[in-house]
PDB file of C-alpha atoms in Angstrom:
ATOM      1  CA  MET C 242     -37.076  -6.001 -43.815  1.00 46.00           C
ATOM      2  CA  SER C 243     -38.678  -8.765 -45.849  1.00 45.00           C
ATOM      3  CA  SER C 244     -37.664 -10.712 -48.895  1.00 47.00           C
ATOM      4  CA  LEU C 245     -39.599 -12.457 -51.686  1.00 46.00           C
ATOM      5  CA  SER C 246     -38.477 -15.599 -53.379  1.00 46.00           C
ATOM      6  CA  GLN C 247     -39.950 -17.733 -56.155  1.00 47.00           C
ATOM      7  CA  THR C 248     -40.311 -21.426 -55.489  1.00 46.00           C
ATOM      8  CA  ASN C 249     -41.623 -24.079 -57.898  1.00 47.00           C
ATOM      9  CA  PHE C 250     -43.860 -26.769 -56.390  1.00 45.00           C
ATOM     10  CA  LEU C 251     -45.102 -29.778 -58.341  1.00 47.00           C
ATOM     11  CA  LEU C 252     -48.678 -30.439 -57.274  1.00 47.00           C
ATOM     12  CA  PRO C 253     -50.746 -33.360 -58.547  1.00 51.00           C
ATOM     13  CA  GLY C 254     -52.010 -32.589 -62.031  1.00 50.00           C
ATOM     14  CA  ARG C 255     -50.402 -29.194 -62.487  1.00 49.00           C
ATOM     15  CA  GLN C 256     -47.342 -27.089 -61.901  1.00 49.00           C
ATOM     16  CA  THR C 257     -47.960 -24.028 -59.826  1.00 47.00           C
ATOM     17  CA  LEU C 258     -45.744 -21.045 -59.303  1.00 46.00           C
ATOM     18  CA  ILE C 259     -46.065 -19.914 -55.744  1.00 45.00           C
ATOM     19  CA  LEU C 260     -44.675 -16.746 -54.357  1.00 45.00           C
ATOM     20  CA  VAL C 261     -43.456 -17.423 -50.876  1.00 44.00           C
ATOM     21  CA  ARG C 262     -42.859 -14.465 -48.676  1.00 46.00           C
ATOM     22  CA  ARG C 263     -40.055 -15.092 -46.290  1.00 47.00           C
ATOM     23  CA  MET C 264     -40.248 -12.815 -43.343  1.00 47.00           C
ATOM     24  CA  ASN C 265     -36.987 -11.842 -41.789  1.00 47.00           C
ATOM     25  CA  SER C 266     -37.456 -12.485 -38.072  1.00 49.00           C
ATOM     26  CA  SER C 267     -34.327 -10.632 -37.081  1.00 50.00           C
ATOM     27  CA  HIS C 268     -36.055  -7.211 -37.303  1.00 52.00           C
ATOM     28  CA  GLY C 269     -33.353  -5.773 -39.483  1.00 55.00           C
ATOM     29  CA  HIS C 270     -30.507  -7.360 -37.577  1.00 52.00           C
ATOM     30  CA  LYS C 271     -27.600  -8.585 -39.641  1.00 59.00           C
ATOM     31  CA  HIS C 272     -25.498 -11.527 -38.655  1.00 57.00           C
ATOM     32  CA  SER C 273     -22.401  -9.370 -38.873  1.00 60.00           C
ATOM     33  CA  ASP C 274     -23.748  -7.086 -36.119  1.00 54.00           C
ATOM     34  CA  PRO C 275     -23.009  -7.798 -32.444  1.00 55.00           C
ATOM     35  CA  PRO C 276     -25.621 -10.038 -30.772  1.00 54.00           C
ATOM     36  CA  HIS C 277     -26.816  -7.385 -28.339  1.00 52.00           C
ATOM     37  CA  PHE C 278     -28.244  -5.347 -31.211  1.00 50.00           C
ATOM     38  CA  ALA C 279     -30.584  -8.147 -32.273  1.00 51.00           C
ATOM     39  CA  TYR C 280     -33.449  -7.381 -29.895  1.00 52.00           C
ATOM     40  CA  LYS C 281     -35.669  -4.534 -31.078  1.00 57.00           C
ATOM     41  CA  GLY C 282     -38.612  -4.987 -28.736  1.00 57.00           C
ATOM     42  CA  LYS C 283     -39.994  -2.383 -26.344  1.00 62.00           C
ATOM     43  CA  GLY C 284     -39.663  -4.496 -23.219  1.00 62.00           C
ATOM     44  CA  LEU C 285     -42.334  -5.107 -20.609  1.00 61.00           C
ATOM     45  CA  PRO C 286     -45.267  -2.694 -20.407  1.00 66.00           C
ATOM     46  CA  ARG C 287     -44.972  -0.021 -17.746  1.00 72.00           C
ATOM     47  CA  PRO C 288     -47.332  -0.540 -14.783  1.00 69.00           C
ATOM     48  CA  THR C 289     -50.128   1.951 -14.405  1.00 75.00           C
ATOM     49  CA  SER C 290     -51.035   3.815 -11.236  1.00 75.00           C
ATOM     50  CA  LEU C 291     -53.932   1.406 -10.611  1.00 77.00           C
ATOM     51  CA  ASP C 292     -51.567  -1.532 -10.770  1.00 75.00           C
ATOM     52  CA  LEU C 293     -49.209   0.103  -8.284  1.00 76.00           C
ATOM     53  CA  ASN C 294     -52.055   0.847  -5.879  1.00 78.00           C
ATOM     54  CA  SER C 295     -53.239  -2.749  -6.066  1.00 80.00           C
ATOM     55  CA  PHE C 296     -49.727  -3.992  -5.390  1.00 75.00           C
ATOM     56  CA  VAL C 297     -49.372  -1.781  -2.320  1.00 78.00           C
ATOM     57  CA  HIS C 298     -52.834  -2.730  -1.035  1.00 77.00           C
ATOM     58  CA  MET C 299     -52.118  -6.440  -1.474  1.00 79.00           C
ATOM     59  CA  HIS C 300     -48.789  -6.122   0.337  1.00 74.00           C
ATOM     60  CA  ASN C 301     -50.359  -4.283   3.277  1.00 78.00           C
ATOM     61  CA  ARG C 302     -53.070  -6.937   3.581  1.00 78.00           C
ATOM     62  CA  GLN C 303     -50.464  -9.696   3.593  1.00 75.00           C
ATOM     63  CA  VAL C 304     -48.527  -7.927   6.325  1.00 73.00           C
ATOM     64  CA  GLN C 305     -51.677  -7.548   8.450  1.00 76.00           C
ATOM     65  CA  VAL C 306     -52.611 -11.220   8.251  1.00 72.00           C
ATOM     66  CA  GLY C 307     -49.017 -12.299   8.827  1.00 68.00           C
ATOM     67  CA  ILE C 308     -48.314 -13.772   5.434  1.00 66.00           C
ATOM     68  CA  THR C 309     -45.556 -11.305   4.651  1.00 61.00           C
ATOM     69  CA  GLU C 310     -43.159  -9.782   7.175  1.00 65.00           C
ATOM     70  CA  PRO C 311     -42.655  -6.016   7.149  1.00 61.00           C
ATOM     71  CA  PRO C 312     -39.516  -4.839   5.382  1.00 63.00           C
ATOM     72  CA  ARG C 313     -36.453  -4.641   7.585  1.00 66.00           C
ATOM     73  CA  ALA C 314     -33.099  -2.955   7.144  1.00 64.00           C
ATOM     74  CA  SER C 315     -30.694  -5.198   5.309  1.00 61.00           C
ATOM     75  CA  THR C 316     -27.616  -6.381   7.183  1.00 69.00           C
ATOM     76  CA  VAL C 317     -25.782  -6.924   3.902  1.00 62.00           C
ATOM     77  CA  PRO C 318     -24.233  -3.797   2.346  1.00 62.00           C
ATOM     78  CA  LEU C 319     -26.048  -2.544  -0.718  1.00 60.00           C
ATOM     79  CA  TYR C 320     -22.777  -2.459  -2.625  1.00 59.00           C
ATOM     80  CA  ARG C 321     -19.450  -4.194  -2.400  1.00 60.00           C
ATOM     81  CA  SER C 322     -16.296  -2.268  -3.104  1.00 58.00           C
ATOM     82  CA  THR C 323     -13.662  -3.781  -5.328  1.00 61.00           C
ATOM     83  CA  VAL C 324     -10.994  -2.568  -2.870  1.00 62.00           C
ATOM     84  CA  ASN C 325     -10.586  -4.805   0.170  1.00 71.00           C
ATOM     85  CA  VAL C 326      -9.575  -2.710   3.173  1.00 74.00           C
ATOM     86  CA  GLU C 327      -8.178  -5.678   5.067  1.00 80.00           C
ATOM     87  CA  ALA C 328      -5.999  -6.713   2.139  1.00 80.00           C
ATOM     88  CA  ARG C 329      -4.749  -3.149   1.790  1.00 84.00           C
ATOM     89  CA  ASN C 330      -3.784  -3.015   5.480  1.00 87.00           C
ATOM     90  CA  ILE C 331      -1.957  -6.328   5.175  1.00 88.00           C
ATOM     91  CA  GLU C 332      -0.065  -4.978   2.182  1.00 89.00           C
ATOM     92  CA  PHE C 333       0.921  -1.855   4.138  1.00 91.00           C
ATOM     93  CA  MET C 334       2.094  -3.961   7.072  1.00 92.00           C
ATOM     94  CA  GLU C 335       4.218  -6.191   4.855  1.00 92.00           C
ATOM     95  CA  GLN C 336       5.854  -3.249   3.083  1.00 93.00           C
ATOM     96  CA  LEU C 337       6.585  -1.436   6.355  1.00 95.00           C
ATOM     97  CA  GLN C 338       7.968  -4.618   7.921  1.00 95.00           C
ATOM     98  CA  GLN C 339      10.228  -5.244   4.927  1.00 95.00           C
ATOM     99  CA  LEU C 340      11.598  -1.696   5.073  1.00 96.00           C
ATOM    100  CA  TYR C 341      12.101  -1.975   8.844  1.00 96.00           C
ATOM    101  CA  ASN C 342      14.001  -5.255   8.534  1.00 95.00           C
ATOM    102  CA  ARG C 343      16.127  -3.966   5.670  1.00 95.00           C
ATOM    103  CA  VAL C 344      17.251  -0.886   7.600  1.00 96.00           C
ATOM    104  CA  LEU C 345      17.729  -2.711  10.903  1.00 95.00           C
ATOM    105  CA  THR C 346      19.908  -5.472   9.448  1.00 93.00           C
ATOM    106  CA  ALA C 347      22.081  -3.096   7.412  1.00 93.00           C
ATOM    107  CA  ASP C 348      25.636  -2.271   8.472  1.00 91.00           C
ATOM    108  CA  TRP C 349      25.402   1.363   9.541  1.00 91.00           C
ATOM    109  CA  HIS C 350      29.174   1.479   9.995  1.00 86.00           C
ATOM    110  CA  ASP C 351      29.749   0.792   6.284  1.00 87.00           C
ATOM    111  CA  GLN C 352      29.673   4.298   4.855  1.00 85.00           C
ATOM    112  CA  VAL C 353      29.844   3.163   1.230  1.00 87.00           C
ATOM    113  CA  SER C 354      26.861   0.856   1.608  1.00 90.00           C
ATOM    114  CA  GLN C 355      24.938   3.513   3.510  1.00 89.00           C
ATOM    115  CA  ALA C 356      25.583   6.116   0.842  1.00 89.00           C
ATOM    116  CA  GLN C 357      24.119   3.768  -1.778  1.00 90.00           C
ATOM    117  CA  ASN C 358      21.107   2.544   0.191  1.00 93.00           C
ATOM    118  CA  VAL C 359      19.907   5.448   2.339  1.00 93.00           C
ATOM    119  CA  MET C 360      18.403   7.366  -0.579  1.00 93.00           C
ATOM    120  CA  ILE C 361      16.526   4.243  -1.693  1.00 94.00           C
ATOM    121  CA  TRP C 362      15.203   3.719   1.834  1.00 95.00           C
ATOM    122  CA  GLU C 363      14.156   7.347   2.095  1.00 94.00           C
ATOM    123  CA  GLY C 364      12.219   7.080  -1.172  1.00 94.00           C
ATOM    124  CA  ALA C 365      10.427   3.952   0.045  1.00 95.00           C
ATOM    125  CA  LEU C 366       9.666   5.626   3.378  1.00 94.00           C
ATOM    126  CA  TYR C 367       8.265   8.701   1.636  1.00 94.00           C
ATOM    127  CA  ARG C 368       5.906   6.605  -0.491  1.00 94.00           C
ATOM    128  CA  LEU C 369       4.753   4.485   2.451  1.00 93.00           C
ATOM    129  CA  LYS C 370       4.277   7.508   4.677  1.00 92.00           C
ATOM    130  CA  ARG C 371       2.158   9.185   2.021  1.00 92.00           C
ATOM    131  CA  ARG C 372       0.006   6.067   1.499  1.00 90.00           C
ATOM    132  CA  THR C 373      -0.356   5.033   5.144  1.00 88.00           C
ATOM    133  CA  GLY C 374      -0.611   8.486   6.701  1.00 81.00           C
ATOM    134  CA  SER C 375      -4.414   8.494   6.476  1.00 82.00           C
ATOM    135  CA  CYS C 376      -4.871   4.766   7.147  1.00 84.00           C
ATOM    136  CA  PRO C 377      -7.067   4.338  10.269  1.00 84.00           C
ATOM    137  CA  ASP C 378      -5.700   0.885  11.123  1.00 86.00           C
ATOM    138  CA  LEU C 379      -3.923   0.932  14.498  1.00 88.00           C
ATOM    139  CA  HIS C 380      -1.385  -1.759  13.630  1.00 89.00           C
ATOM    140  CA  VAL C 381      -0.331   0.080  10.486  1.00 90.00           C
ATOM    141  CA  GLN C 382       0.172   3.324  12.408  1.00 91.00           C
ATOM    142  CA  LEU C 383       2.209   1.576  15.114  1.00 92.00           C
ATOM    143  CA  MET C 384       4.430  -0.049  12.510  1.00 93.00           C
ATOM    144  CA  LEU C 385       4.879   3.293  10.758  1.00 93.00           C
ATOM    145  CA  SER C 386       5.957   4.844  14.087  1.00 93.00           C
ATOM    146  CA  LYS C 387       8.537   2.087  14.572  1.00 94.00           C
ATOM    147  CA  VAL C 388       9.964   2.683  11.102  1.00 95.00           C
ATOM    148  CA  LEU C 389      10.192   6.441  11.701  1.00 94.00           C
ATOM    149  CA  GLU C 390      11.886   5.860  15.061  1.00 95.00           C
ATOM    150  CA  LEU C 391      14.413   3.523  13.449  1.00 95.00           C
ATOM    151  CA  PHE C 392      15.263   6.147  10.845  1.00 96.00           C
ATOM    152  CA  ASP C 393      15.764   8.737  13.610  1.00 95.00           C
ATOM    153  CA  VAL C 394      18.186   6.436  15.428  1.00 95.00           C
ATOM    154  CA  MET C 395      20.108   5.729  12.232  1.00 95.00           C
ATOM    155  CA  TYR C 396      20.418   9.422  11.360  1.00 94.00           C
ATOM    156  CA  GLN C 397      21.630  10.423  14.832  1.00 94.00           C
ATOM    157  CA  ALA C 398      24.084   7.532  15.141  1.00 93.00           C
ATOM    158  CA  GLU C 399      25.531   8.300  11.714  1.00 92.00           C
ATOM    159  CA  ASP C 400      25.896  11.984  12.618  1.00 92.00           C
ATOM    160  CA  VAL C 401      27.932  11.116  15.718  1.00 91.00           C
ATOM    161  CA  ALA C 402      30.066   8.623  13.798  1.00 91.00           C
ATOM    162  CA  ASP C 403      30.674  11.128  10.969  1.00 90.00           C
ATOM    163  CA  HIS C 404      31.780  13.740  13.511  1.00 88.00           C
ATOM    164  CA  VAL C 405      34.312  11.287  14.956  1.00 88.00           C
ATOM    165  CA  TYR C 406      35.656  10.469  11.490  1.00 87.00           C
ATOM    166  CA  GLN C 407      36.042  14.164  10.711  1.00 86.00           C
ATOM    167  CA  LEU C 408      38.022  14.588  13.925  1.00 85.00           C
ATOM    168  CA  SER C 409      40.240  11.717  12.847  1.00 82.00           C
ATOM    169  CA  GLU C 410      40.929  13.422   9.511  1.00 81.00           C
ATOM    170  CA  GLU C 411      41.744  16.685  11.279  1.00 80.00           C
ATOM    171  CA  LEU C 412      44.246  14.834  13.442  1.00 78.00           C
ATOM    172  CA  ASN C 413      45.928  13.445  10.337  1.00 74.00           C
ATOM    173  CA  ARG C 414      46.304  16.942   8.903  1.00 74.00           C
ATOM    174  CA  GLY C 415      47.509  18.322  12.213  1.00 71.00           C
ATOM    175  CA  SER C 416      44.941  21.149  12.140  1.00 67.00           C
ATOM    176  CA  ILE C 417      43.559  20.341  15.583  1.00 68.00           C
ATOM    177  CA  LEU C 418      45.441  20.366  18.861  1.00 64.00           C
ATOM    178  CA  ASP C 419      45.668  17.336  21.050  1.00 65.00           C
ATOM    179  CA  ASP C 420      44.298  19.191  24.066  1.00 68.00           C
ATOM    180  CA  GLN C 421      41.129  20.067  22.105  1.00 76.00           C
ATOM    181  CA  ILE C 422      40.319  16.498  21.259  1.00 77.00           C
ATOM    182  CA  GLN C 423      39.112  15.791  24.797  1.00 77.00           C
ATOM    183  CA  ASP C 424      36.403  18.473  24.527  1.00 81.00           C
ATOM    184  CA  HIS C 425      35.159  16.979  21.273  1.00 81.00           C
ATOM    185  CA  MET C 426      35.169  13.465  22.649  1.00 83.00           C
ATOM    186  CA  ASP C 427      33.302  14.576  25.775  1.00 83.00           C
ATOM    187  CA  ALA C 428      30.529  15.884  23.495  1.00 87.00           C
ATOM    188  CA  VAL C 429      30.590  12.625  21.530  1.00 88.00           C
ATOM    189  CA  LEU C 430      30.304  10.522  24.683  1.00 86.00           C
ATOM    190  CA  ALA C 431      27.477  12.711  25.997  1.00 89.00           C
ATOM    191  CA  GLN C 432      25.546  12.203  22.766  1.00 91.00           C
ATOM    192  CA  TYR C 433      26.289   8.498  22.936  1.00 88.00           C
ATOM    193  CA  ASN C 434      24.827   8.263  26.448  1.00 88.00           C
ATOM    194  CA  TYR C 435      21.775  10.207  25.313  1.00 92.00           C
ATOM    195  CA  LEU C 436      21.141   7.798  22.440  1.00 93.00           C
ATOM    196  CA  MET C 437      21.586   4.756  24.667  1.00 90.00           C
ATOM    197  CA  LYS C 438      19.057   6.070  27.193  1.00 92.00           C
ATOM    198  CA  THR C 439      16.549   7.346  24.637  1.00 93.00           C
ATOM    199  CA  TYR C 440      16.587   4.288  22.360  1.00 94.00           C
ATOM    200  CA  PRO C 441      17.425   1.235  24.507  1.00 92.00           C
ATOM    201  CA  ASP C 442      15.871  -1.127  21.948  1.00 93.00           C
ATOM    202  CA  TYR C 443      18.571  -0.179  19.447  1.00 94.00           C
ATOM    203  CA  ALA C 444      21.523  -0.227  21.846  1.00 91.00           C
ATOM    204  CA  LEU C 445      23.420  -2.809  19.792  1.00 90.00           C
ATOM    205  CA  LYS C 446      23.156  -0.753  16.594  1.00 92.00           C
ATOM    206  CA  ILE C 447      24.338   2.363  18.440  1.00 90.00           C
ATOM    207  CA  GLN C 448      27.290   0.503  19.931  1.00 88.00           C
ATOM    208  CA  THR C 449      28.392  -0.956  16.622  1.00 87.00           C
ATOM    209  CA  THR C 450      28.073   2.397  14.830  1.00 89.00           C
ATOM    210  CA  VAL C 451      29.423   4.898  17.356  1.00 87.00           C
ATOM    211  CA  GLY C 452      31.666   2.406  19.149  1.00 82.00           C
ATOM    212  CA  GLN C 453      33.619   1.491  16.025  1.00 81.00           C
ATOM    213  CA  ALA C 454      34.082   5.164  15.207  1.00 84.00           C
ATOM    214  CA  ILE C 455      35.461   5.817  18.699  1.00 83.00           C
ATOM    215  CA  ALA C 456      37.736   2.780  18.396  1.00 79.00           C
ATOM    216  CA  SER C 457      39.197   4.074  15.135  1.00 78.00           C
ATOM    217  CA  ILE C 458      40.163   7.442  16.599  1.00 77.00           C
ATOM    218  CA  ARG C 459      41.389   5.956  19.870  1.00 76.00           C
ATOM    219  CA  GLN C 460      44.110   4.161  17.917  1.00 72.00           C
ATOM    220  CA  LYS C 461      45.580   7.562  17.027  1.00 72.00           C
ATOM    221  CA  ILE C 462      45.262   9.491  20.286  1.00 73.00           C
ATOM    222  CA  VAL C 463      44.547   8.717  23.919  1.00 71.00           C
ATOM    223  CA  PHE C 464      41.615  10.382  25.668  1.00 68.00           C
ATOM    224  CA  ASP C 465      39.498   9.681  28.709  1.00 66.00           C
ATOM    225  CA  CYS C 466      36.826   7.113  27.897  1.00 67.00           C
ATOM    226  CA  PRO C 467      35.099   5.830  31.038  1.00 57.00           C
ATOM    227  CA  GLN C 468      32.470   3.924  29.050  1.00 60.00           C
ATOM    228  CA  GLU C 469      33.025   0.288  28.278  1.00 56.00           C
ATOM    229  CA  PHE C 470      33.031  -0.222  24.517  1.00 56.00           C
ATOM    230  CA  THR C 471      33.492  -3.605  22.980  1.00 56.00           C
ATOM    231  CA  ASN C 472      35.318  -2.020  20.041  1.00 54.00           C
ATOM    232  CA  VAL C 473      37.702   0.218  22.014  1.00 53.00           C
ATOM    233  CA  TYR C 474      41.196  -1.220  22.377  1.00 50.00           C
TER     234      TYR C 474
END
């Protein structure tokens, strides 16, 4: 768009009315519009086929005389992802390690605390297992295996301890005979030996969980217990 304006100029000897045409150099762009709409040009001219042929011929001649090296495969990736694989693996390792430490340092003998925390731990394990299941990093997979093994030990130790506590309640009600308690305790001790041999790295947690349960019932009734428990009186 263009605009006309009238301007009065005083020239020597006379007054002249001059019409000055002010060309709008913005090509229709208004100052209220965003800046990227200001340019209305057509850009650089497209190269013709003759230009392309001359470019290729010149490049080949430069390669022959040694001025230009032939193109080689780039060692730098053509694109860079916004997701850093190494940072993701470190994040997985930290989350798995935190869950492992939280479960390992918990008091498995405290049934109230376990009832409140186990569901939270299971939810965290489910999310981590879903995210890290397809992760190809070896360290992440090894740490995930350790966490799963720790959960297996906790579940089995709690099952044995719960069975002992149920036997103790049955003794209080008088619904179980004293001569039957030895059969139950033989099964408990057999499972205890199995856990100690299968998971020697978690022997202390097994002793503190199952051993305290055995100690609680041994205060009510006497049975054969050849194993040495630190919590059995």
